[in-house]
GROMACS .gro file of C-alpha atoms in nm:
model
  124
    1UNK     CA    1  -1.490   0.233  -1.537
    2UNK     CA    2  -1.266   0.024  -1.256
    3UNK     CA    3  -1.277   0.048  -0.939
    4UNK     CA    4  -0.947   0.162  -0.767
    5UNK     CA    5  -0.821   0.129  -0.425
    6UNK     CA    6  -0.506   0.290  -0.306
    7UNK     CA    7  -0.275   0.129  -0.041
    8UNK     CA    8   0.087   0.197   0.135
    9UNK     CA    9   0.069   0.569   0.236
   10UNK     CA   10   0.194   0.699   0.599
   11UNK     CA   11   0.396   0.909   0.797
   12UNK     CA   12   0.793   0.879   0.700
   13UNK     CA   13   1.094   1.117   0.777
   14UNK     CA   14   1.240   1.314   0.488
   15UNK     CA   15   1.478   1.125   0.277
   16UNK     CA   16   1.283   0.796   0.358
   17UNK     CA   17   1.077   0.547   0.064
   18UNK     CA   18   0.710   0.515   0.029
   19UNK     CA   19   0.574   0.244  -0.224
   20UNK     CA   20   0.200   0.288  -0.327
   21UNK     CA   21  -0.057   0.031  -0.507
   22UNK     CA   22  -0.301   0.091  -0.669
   23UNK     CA   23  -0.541  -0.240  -0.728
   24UNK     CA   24  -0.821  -0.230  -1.002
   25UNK     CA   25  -1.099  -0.474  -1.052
   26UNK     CA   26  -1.243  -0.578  -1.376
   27UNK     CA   27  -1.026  -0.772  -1.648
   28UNK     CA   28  -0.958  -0.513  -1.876
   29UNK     CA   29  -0.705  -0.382  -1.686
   30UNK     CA   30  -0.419  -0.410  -1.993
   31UNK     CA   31  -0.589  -0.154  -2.214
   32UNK     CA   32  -0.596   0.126  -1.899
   33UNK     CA   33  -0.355   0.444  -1.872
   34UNK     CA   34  -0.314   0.455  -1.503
   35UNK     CA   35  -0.179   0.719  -1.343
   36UNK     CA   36  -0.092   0.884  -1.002
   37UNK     CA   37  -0.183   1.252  -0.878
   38UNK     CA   38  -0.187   1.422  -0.578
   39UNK     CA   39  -0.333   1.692  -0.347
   40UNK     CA   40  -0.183   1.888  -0.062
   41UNK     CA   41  -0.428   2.108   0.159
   42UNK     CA   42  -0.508   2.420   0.013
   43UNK     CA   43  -0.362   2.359  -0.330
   44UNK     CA   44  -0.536   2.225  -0.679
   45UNK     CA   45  -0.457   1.865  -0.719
   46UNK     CA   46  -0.175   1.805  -0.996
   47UNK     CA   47   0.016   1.543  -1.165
   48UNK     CA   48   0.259   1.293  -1.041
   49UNK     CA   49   0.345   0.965  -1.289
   50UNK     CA   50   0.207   0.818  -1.514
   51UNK     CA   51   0.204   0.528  -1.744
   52UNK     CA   52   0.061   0.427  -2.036
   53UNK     CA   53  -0.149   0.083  -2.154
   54UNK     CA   54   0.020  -0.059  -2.454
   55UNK     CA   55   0.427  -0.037  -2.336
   56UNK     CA   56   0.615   0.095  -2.081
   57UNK     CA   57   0.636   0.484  -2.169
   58UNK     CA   58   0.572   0.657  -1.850
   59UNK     CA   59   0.601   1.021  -1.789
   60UNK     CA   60   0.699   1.197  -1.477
   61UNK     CA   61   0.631   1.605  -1.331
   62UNK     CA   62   0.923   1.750  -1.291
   63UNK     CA   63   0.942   1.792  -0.924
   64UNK     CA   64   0.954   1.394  -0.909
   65UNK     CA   65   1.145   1.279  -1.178
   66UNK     CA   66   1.494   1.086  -1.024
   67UNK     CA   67   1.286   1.012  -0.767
   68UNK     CA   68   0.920   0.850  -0.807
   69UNK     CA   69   0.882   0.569  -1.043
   70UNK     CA   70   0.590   0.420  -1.176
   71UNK     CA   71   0.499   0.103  -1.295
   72UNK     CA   72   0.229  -0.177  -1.380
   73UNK     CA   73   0.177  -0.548  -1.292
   74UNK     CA   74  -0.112  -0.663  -1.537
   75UNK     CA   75  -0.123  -0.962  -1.426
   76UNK     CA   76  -0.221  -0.856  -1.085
   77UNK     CA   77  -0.445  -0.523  -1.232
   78UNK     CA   78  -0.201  -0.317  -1.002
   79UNK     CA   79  -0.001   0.015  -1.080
   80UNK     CA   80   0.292   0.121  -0.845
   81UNK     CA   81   0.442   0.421  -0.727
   82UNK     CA   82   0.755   0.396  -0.522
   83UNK     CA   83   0.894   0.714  -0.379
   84UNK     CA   84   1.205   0.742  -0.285
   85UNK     CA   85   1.388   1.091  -0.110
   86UNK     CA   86   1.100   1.250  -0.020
   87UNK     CA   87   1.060   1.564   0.069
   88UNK     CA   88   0.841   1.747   0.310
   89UNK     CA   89   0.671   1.900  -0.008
   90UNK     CA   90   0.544   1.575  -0.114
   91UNK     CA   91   0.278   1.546   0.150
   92UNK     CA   92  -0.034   1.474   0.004
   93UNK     CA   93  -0.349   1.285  -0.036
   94UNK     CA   94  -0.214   1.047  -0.353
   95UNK     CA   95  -0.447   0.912  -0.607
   96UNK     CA   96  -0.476   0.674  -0.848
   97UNK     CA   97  -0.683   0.699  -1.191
   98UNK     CA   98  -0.788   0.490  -1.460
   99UNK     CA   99  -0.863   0.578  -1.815
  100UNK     CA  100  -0.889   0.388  -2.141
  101UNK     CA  101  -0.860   0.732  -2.384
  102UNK     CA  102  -0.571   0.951  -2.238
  103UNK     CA  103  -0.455   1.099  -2.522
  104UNK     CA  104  -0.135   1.267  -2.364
  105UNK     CA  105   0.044   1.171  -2.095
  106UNK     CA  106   0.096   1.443  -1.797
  107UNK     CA  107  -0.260   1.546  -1.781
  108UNK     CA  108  -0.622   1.477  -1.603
  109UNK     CA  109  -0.803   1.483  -1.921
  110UNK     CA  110  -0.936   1.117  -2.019
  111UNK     CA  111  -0.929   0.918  -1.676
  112UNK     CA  112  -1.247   0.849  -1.566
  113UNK     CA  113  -1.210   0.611  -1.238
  114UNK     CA  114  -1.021   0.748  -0.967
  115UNK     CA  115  -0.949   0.599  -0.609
  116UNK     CA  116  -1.032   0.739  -0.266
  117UNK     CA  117  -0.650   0.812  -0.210
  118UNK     CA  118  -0.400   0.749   0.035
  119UNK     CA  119  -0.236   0.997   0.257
  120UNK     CA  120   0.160   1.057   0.248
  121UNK     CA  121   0.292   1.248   0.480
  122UNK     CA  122   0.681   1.338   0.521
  123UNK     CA  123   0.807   1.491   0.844
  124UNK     CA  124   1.156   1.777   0.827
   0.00000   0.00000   0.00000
């Protein structure tokens, strides 16, 4: 496991940009899927991005795609999410998760560390 902390959320208008980080301890980092999901009030939490460990194949839901973009600084042990046109329908808690056997990208099955997540909100 690595420990994940979320960063950049907060209140924008519709149509406006968001960029979240995600930093991870530990120096493993490389070998990580990391990916993004999120969870509005009252509904289950689904997937947003993700990305996996050994290039840059990423995979997107399909109410973000043209829009949200992920990517990965290993270097730094940080995973990004920048959001651009968003929509009131994005407001959510975002998180990010960690896992070294995701087998298939645009699931929750195989991340085991998760952050505390960081709330989006986008105003009409």
């Amino acid at each position: 496991q690595v420990q994940l902390v979320e960063s950049g959320g907060g209140l924008v208008q519709a149509g406006d940009s968001l960029r979240l980080s995600c930093a991870a301890s530990g120096r493993t980092f490389y070998r990580y899927t990391m990916g993004w999901f999120r969870q509005a009030p009252g509904k289950e939490r689904e997937f947003v991005a993700a990305i996996n460990w050994s290039n840059g194949i990423t995979k997107y839901a399909d109410s973000v795609k043209g829009r949200f973009t992920i990517s990965r600084d290993n270097a730094k042990s940080t995973v990004y999410l920048q959001m651009n046109s968003l929509k009131p329908e994005d407001t959510a808690v975002y998180y990010c998760a960690a896992g070294l056997f995701v087998a298939v990208l645009g699931g929750d099955s195989g991340y085991d560390s998760w952050g505390q997540g960081t709330q989006v909100t986008v105003s009409s």
